[in-house]
């Protein structure tokens, strides 16, 4: 199995080698950061090391606001947004942290562990982030770049979707206007009389049809793709069409059992 979940390695404290239960990797990072700060004659070295300790104690992706909350709790004397932002910028600049911007949401910071690359699965409903590393995917990406005579320097692979929990809590059926941009749904029912159904059928909106949501805003029309055609639907029409999220896995299982 080449699919390894990095958070599994990151969570355990088994890799600590003595000290106060701090993983050796983090102690090493702390020493290096101290050296870097001293060589640049940075101000407030001790304070910045305390911020690094708190940041490294978080085995997840955190926003600046979340980090401020942790600091307010544990080291209230360091609570100063400008100082914290400057310190986070230093972590990123000197290679102890990296920024992530998933789906244009708030900037997240995560540890940068040397020599270890990972990619992400992101739940668009609850924001859950799962890290993974897959060497076949990594090699395949390099091969693709080579085929295009492209010289890759770095990459970020992000897979958006629903986590298991959100998928199991999804409503069996919801009106089409409640689906979000980027989602793929399937029509489960059409509400309305024969005339409405006839009109919708004429547009390709039939039972079981796959729909991809291009954009949805409360003010404008809902833009969707059905059978390769873009449709702009008003809320009246979008309220008559009931849909469900089509799970890729479920689809695969269905196709396999059909064969
Ligand atoms: Zn990768
Ligand atoms: Zn979720
Ligand atoms: Zn990550």
CSV table of C-alpha atoms and ligand atoms in Angstrom, one decimal:
chain,number,residue,atom,x,y,z
A,1,UNK,CA,0.0,0.0,0.0
A,2,UNK,CA,1.7,3.2,-1.1
A,3,UNK,CA,-1.0,5.6,0.2
A,4,UNK,CA,0.3,6.8,3.5
A,5,UNK,CA,-1.6,9.2,5.8
A,6,UNK,CA,0.9,11.7,7.1
A,7,UNK,CA,-1.2,12.9,9.9
A,8,UNK,CA,-0.9,9.4,11.3
A,9,UNK,CA,2.9,9.9,11.7
A,10,UNK,CA,2.5,13.4,12.8
A,11,UNK,CA,0.0,12.8,15.6
A,12,UNK,CA,1.9,10.2,17.7
A,13,UNK,CA,4.4,11.3,20.3
A,14,UNK,CA,6.3,8.0,19.8
A,15,UNK,CA,8.9,9.8,17.7
A,16,UNK,CA,9.9,12.0,20.6
A,17,UNK,CA,13.4,11.3,21.9
A,18,UNK,CA,13.5,12.4,25.4
A,19,UNK,CA,13.0,16.1,26.3
A,20,UNK,CA,9.5,17.2,27.4
A,21,UNK,CA,7.7,14.9,25.0
A,22,UNK,CA,8.6,17.2,22.1
A,23,UNK,CA,9.3,15.3,18.9
A,24,UNK,CA,13.0,15.4,17.9
A,25,UNK,CA,12.1,17.0,14.6
A,26,UNK,CA,10.4,19.9,16.4
A,27,UNK,CA,13.4,20.3,18.8
A,28,UNK,CA,15.7,20.4,15.8
A,29,UNK,CA,13.5,23.0,14.1
A,30,UNK,CA,13.6,25.1,17.3
A,31,UNK,CA,17.4,25.0,17.5
A,32,UNK,CA,17.7,26.0,13.8
A,33,UNK,CA,15.2,28.8,14.1
A,34,UNK,CA,17.1,30.2,17.1
A,35,UNK,CA,20.4,30.1,15.1
A,36,UNK,CA,18.7,31.8,12.2
A,37,UNK,CA,17.3,34.6,14.4
A,38,UNK,CA,20.6,35.1,16.1
A,39,UNK,CA,22.5,35.3,12.8
A,40,UNK,CA,20.1,38.0,11.6
A,41,UNK,CA,20.2,39.8,14.9
A,42,UNK,CA,16.4,39.6,15.1
A,43,UNK,CA,14.6,41.3,17.9
A,44,UNK,CA,12.6,39.4,20.6
A,45,UNK,CA,14.2,36.0,19.9
A,46,UNK,CA,12.8,34.4,23.1
A,47,UNK,CA,9.3,35.5,22.3
A,48,UNK,CA,9.5,34.3,18.8
A,49,UNK,CA,10.7,30.9,20.0
A,50,UNK,CA,7.7,30.7,22.3
A,51,UNK,CA,5.4,31.4,19.3
A,52,UNK,CA,7.2,28.6,17.4
A,53,UNK,CA,6.7,26.2,20.3
A,54,UNK,CA,3.0,26.9,20.3
A,55,UNK,CA,2.8,26.6,16.5
A,56,UNK,CA,4.7,23.3,16.4
A,57,UNK,CA,2.4,22.0,19.2
A,58,UNK,CA,-0.5,22.2,16.7
A,59,UNK,CA,-0.5,19.2,14.4
A,60,UNK,CA,-3.0,20.7,12.0
A,61,UNK,CA,-3.4,23.6,9.6
A,62,UNK,CA,-4.2,26.8,11.5
A,63,UNK,CA,-5.2,30.4,10.6
A,64,UNK,CA,-3.6,33.4,12.2
A,65,UNK,CA,-6.8,34.0,14.2
A,66,UNK,CA,-6.7,30.4,15.5
A,67,UNK,CA,-3.1,30.8,16.6
A,68,UNK,CA,-4.0,34.1,18.3
A,69,UNK,CA,-6.7,32.2,20.3
A,70,UNK,CA,-4.1,29.6,21.4
A,71,UNK,CA,-1.7,32.3,22.4
A,72,UNK,CA,-4.4,34.3,24.3
A,73,UNK,CA,-4.9,31.1,26.2
A,74,UNK,CA,-1.4,30.0,26.9
A,75,UNK,CA,0.9,33.1,26.5
A,76,UNK,CA,-1.4,36.1,26.8
A,77,UNK,CA,1.6,38.4,27.2
A,78,UNK,CA,2.6,37.7,23.5
A,79,UNK,CA,-0.8,38.6,22.1
A,80,UNK,CA,0.0,41.2,19.5
A,81,UNK,CA,-1.3,40.7,16.0
A,82,UNK,CA,1.4,42.7,14.2
A,83,UNK,CA,4.1,40.8,16.1
A,84,UNK,CA,2.5,37.4,15.4
A,85,UNK,CA,2.0,38.2,11.7
A,86,UNK,CA,5.7,39.2,11.5
A,87,UNK,CA,6.8,36.1,13.3
A,88,UNK,CA,4.6,33.8,11.1
A,89,UNK,CA,6.1,35.6,8.0
A,90,UNK,CA,9.6,34.7,9.4
A,91,UNK,CA,8.6,31.0,9.9
A,92,UNK,CA,7.6,31.0,6.2
A,93,UNK,CA,10.6,33.0,5.0
A,94,UNK,CA,13.1,30.7,6.8
A,95,UNK,CA,11.4,27.5,5.9
A,96,UNK,CA,9.7,26.4,9.2
A,97,UNK,CA,6.1,26.9,8.0
A,98,UNK,CA,4.2,27.2,4.8
A,99,UNK,CA,1.1,29.0,3.8
A,100,UNK,CA,-1.9,27.3,2.2
A,101,UNK,CA,-4.9,28.9,0.6
A,102,UNK,CA,-7.5,26.3,-0.1
A,103,UNK,CA,-10.5,27.4,-2.1
A,104,UNK,CA,-9.7,31.1,-1.5
A,105,UNK,CA,-10.5,30.8,2.2
A,106,UNK,CA,-8.3,32.3,5.0
A,107,UNK,CA,-4.6,31.6,4.8
A,108,UNK,CA,-3.7,28.5,6.7
A,109,UNK,CA,-0.2,27.8,8.2
A,110,UNK,CA,1.3,24.3,8.5
A,111,UNK,CA,4.6,22.9,9.6
A,112,UNK,CA,7.3,22.6,6.9
A,113,UNK,CA,9.1,19.4,7.6
A,114,UNK,CA,12.2,19.1,5.5
A,115,UNK,CA,12.3,16.4,2.8
A,116,UNK,CA,8.6,15.6,3.2
A,117,UNK,CA,6.1,16.5,0.6
A,118,UNK,CA,2.4,16.0,1.0
A,119,UNK,CA,-0.9,16.8,-0.8
A,120,UNK,CA,-4.4,17.5,0.5
A,121,UNK,CA,-8.0,16.3,0.4
A,122,UNK,CA,-10.3,19.2,1.4
A,123,UNK,CA,-14.0,18.8,2.4
A,124,UNK,CA,-15.9,21.8,1.0
A,125,UNK,CA,-18.7,21.4,3.6
A,126,UNK,CA,-16.9,21.2,6.9
A,127,UNK,CA,-13.4,22.2,5.9
A,128,UNK,CA,-11.8,19.0,7.1
A,129,UNK,CA,-8.3,18.6,5.6
A,130,UNK,CA,-6.6,15.2,5.2
A,131,UNK,CA,-3.0,15.0,4.2
A,132,UNK,CA,-1.7,12.2,2.0
A,133,UNK,CA,1.4,11.2,0.0
A,134,UNK,CA,1.2,8.8,-2.9
A,135,UNK,CA,4.4,8.0,-4.8
A,136,UNK,CA,2.6,6.8,-7.9
A,137,UNK,CA,0.8,10.1,-8.2
A,138,UNK,CA,4.1,12.0,-7.6
A,139,UNK,CA,5.9,10.0,-10.3
A,140,UNK,CA,3.0,10.3,-12.7
A,141,UNK,CA,3.0,14.1,-12.4
A,142,UNK,CA,6.7,14.2,-13.2
A,143,UNK,CA,6.1,12.0,-16.3
A,144,UNK,CA,3.3,14.2,-17.5
A,145,UNK,CA,5.5,17.3,-17.1
A,146,UNK,CA,8.3,15.5,-19.0
A,147,UNK,CA,5.9,14.6,-21.8
A,148,UNK,CA,5.1,18.3,-22.3
A,149,UNK,CA,8.8,19.2,-22.0
A,150,UNK,CA,7.9,21.1,-18.9
A,151,UNK,CA,10.3,21.5,-16.1
A,152,UNK,CA,8.4,21.3,-12.8
A,153,UNK,CA,9.7,23.1,-9.8
A,154,UNK,CA,6.9,22.3,-7.3
A,155,UNK,CA,3.3,21.3,-7.3
A,156,UNK,CA,0.3,21.4,-5.0
A,157,UNK,CA,-2.3,18.7,-5.5
A,158,UNK,CA,-5.7,19.5,-3.9
A,159,UNK,CA,-8.7,17.3,-4.1
A,160,UNK,CA,-12.0,19.0,-3.2
A,161,UNK,CA,-15.1,17.1,-2.2
A,162,UNK,CA,-17.1,15.8,0.8
A,163,UNK,CA,-15.6,13.9,3.7
A,164,UNK,CA,-17.2,10.6,4.7
A,165,UNK,CA,-19.1,12.3,7.6
A,166,UNK,CA,-20.5,15.1,5.4
A,167,UNK,CA,-21.5,12.6,2.7
A,168,UNK,CA,-23.4,10.5,5.2
A,169,UNK,CA,-25.1,13.6,6.6
A,170,UNK,CA,-26.1,14.9,3.3
A,171,UNK,CA,-29.8,15.3,2.7
A,172,UNK,CA,-31.1,12.6,0.5
A,173,UNK,CA,-32.6,15.2,-1.8
A,174,UNK,CA,-32.4,19.0,-2.0
A,175,UNK,CA,-33.7,21.6,-4.3
A,176,UNK,CA,-31.2,22.4,-7.1
A,177,UNK,CA,-30.7,26.0,-6.0
A,178,UNK,CA,-29.1,24.7,-2.8
A,179,UNK,CA,-26.2,23.0,-4.6
A,180,UNK,CA,-22.9,24.9,-4.6
A,181,UNK,CA,-20.7,25.9,-7.5
A,182,UNK,CA,-18.4,23.0,-8.6
A,183,UNK,CA,-20.7,20.3,-7.3
A,184,UNK,CA,-22.1,17.5,-9.4
A,185,UNK,CA,-25.6,16.4,-8.7
A,186,UNK,CA,-28.2,14.0,-10.0
A,187,UNK,CA,-31.9,14.7,-10.5
A,188,UNK,CA,-34.1,12.6,-8.2
A,189,UNK,CA,-37.4,14.2,-8.7
A,190,UNK,CA,-39.2,17.0,-10.5
A,191,UNK,CA,-42.0,18.8,-8.6
A,192,UNK,CA,-44.8,20.4,-10.6
A,193,UNK,CA,-47.5,19.6,-13.1
A,194,UNK,CA,-47.3,17.9,-16.4
A,195,UNK,CA,-46.7,21.3,-18.2
A,196,UNK,CA,-43.7,22.2,-15.9
A,197,UNK,CA,-42.2,18.7,-16.4
A,198,UNK,CA,-42.6,18.9,-20.1
A,199,UNK,CA,-40.8,22.3,-20.2
A,200,UNK,CA,-38.0,21.0,-18.0
A,201,UNK,CA,-37.6,17.8,-20.0
A,202,UNK,CA,-37.2,19.9,-23.1
A,203,UNK,CA,-34.2,21.5,-21.4
A,204,UNK,CA,-32.7,18.1,-20.6
A,205,UNK,CA,-33.7,18.2,-17.0
A,206,UNK,CA,-35.0,14.7,-16.7
A,207,UNK,CA,-35.0,12.1,-13.9
A,208,UNK,CA,-31.5,10.7,-13.3
A,209,UNK,CA,-29.7,13.4,-15.4
A,210,UNK,CA,-26.3,14.6,-14.2
A,211,UNK,CA,-25.9,18.3,-13.5
A,212,UNK,CA,-22.8,20.2,-12.9
A,213,UNK,CA,-23.2,23.6,-11.1
A,214,UNK,CA,-21.1,26.4,-12.7
A,215,UNK,CA,-22.2,29.2,-10.5
A,216,UNK,CA,-24.9,29.9,-7.9
A,217,UNK,CA,-25.5,33.3,-6.3
A,218,UNK,CA,-28.5,34.4,-4.3
A,219,UNK,CA,-29.1,37.3,-6.6
A,220,UNK,CA,-28.4,36.0,-10.1
A,221,UNK,CA,-29.5,32.9,-12.0
A,222,UNK,CA,-28.2,29.4,-11.3
A,223,UNK,CA,-25.9,28.4,-14.2
A,224,UNK,CA,-25.6,24.6,-14.7
A,225,UNK,CA,-24.4,22.2,-17.4
A,226,UNK,CA,-26.7,19.4,-18.5
A,227,UNK,CA,-25.7,17.1,-21.4
A,228,UNK,CA,-22.9,19.5,-22.4
A,229,UNK,CA,-25.2,22.5,-22.6
A,230,UNK,CA,-25.1,25.6,-20.3
A,231,UNK,CA,-28.5,26.6,-18.8
A,232,UNK,CA,-29.2,29.7,-16.8
A,233,UNK,CA,-32.1,28.9,-14.4
A,234,UNK,CA,-34.3,31.2,-12.3
A,235,UNK,CA,-35.1,30.3,-8.7
A,236,UNK,CA,-38.6,29.2,-9.7
A,237,UNK,CA,-37.3,26.5,-12.0
A,238,UNK,CA,-34.4,25.6,-9.8
A,239,UNK,CA,-36.8,25.0,-6.9
A,240,UNK,CA,-38.8,22.4,-8.9
A,241,UNK,CA,-35.8,20.2,-9.5
A,242,UNK,CA,-34.8,17.9,-6.6
A,243,UNK,CA,-31.2,16.6,-6.7
A,244,UNK,CA,-28.8,14.5,-4.7
A,245,UNK,CA,-25.0,14.6,-4.6
A,246,UNK,CA,-23.6,11.9,-6.8
A,247,UNK,CA,-20.7,10.1,-5.1
A,248,UNK,CA,-17.9,9.0,-7.4
A,249,UNK,CA,-17.4,5.9,-5.3
A,250,UNK,CA,-21.0,5.0,-5.4
A,251,UNK,CA,-21.0,5.5,-9.1
A,252,UNK,CA,-18.0,3.2,-9.5
A,253,UNK,CA,-19.7,0.6,-7.4
A,254,UNK,CA,-22.8,0.8,-9.4
A,255,UNK,CA,-21.0,0.5,-12.7
A,256,UNK,CA,-19.0,-2.5,-11.4
A,257,UNK,CA,-22.2,-4.3,-10.3
A,258,UNK,CA,-23.9,-3.5,-13.6
A,259,UNK,CA,-21.1,-5.3,-15.5
B,1,LIG,ZN1,2.4,15.8,-4.4
B,2,LIG,ZN1,-16.8,17.3,5.8
B,3,LIG,ZN1,-0.8,19.9,5.0
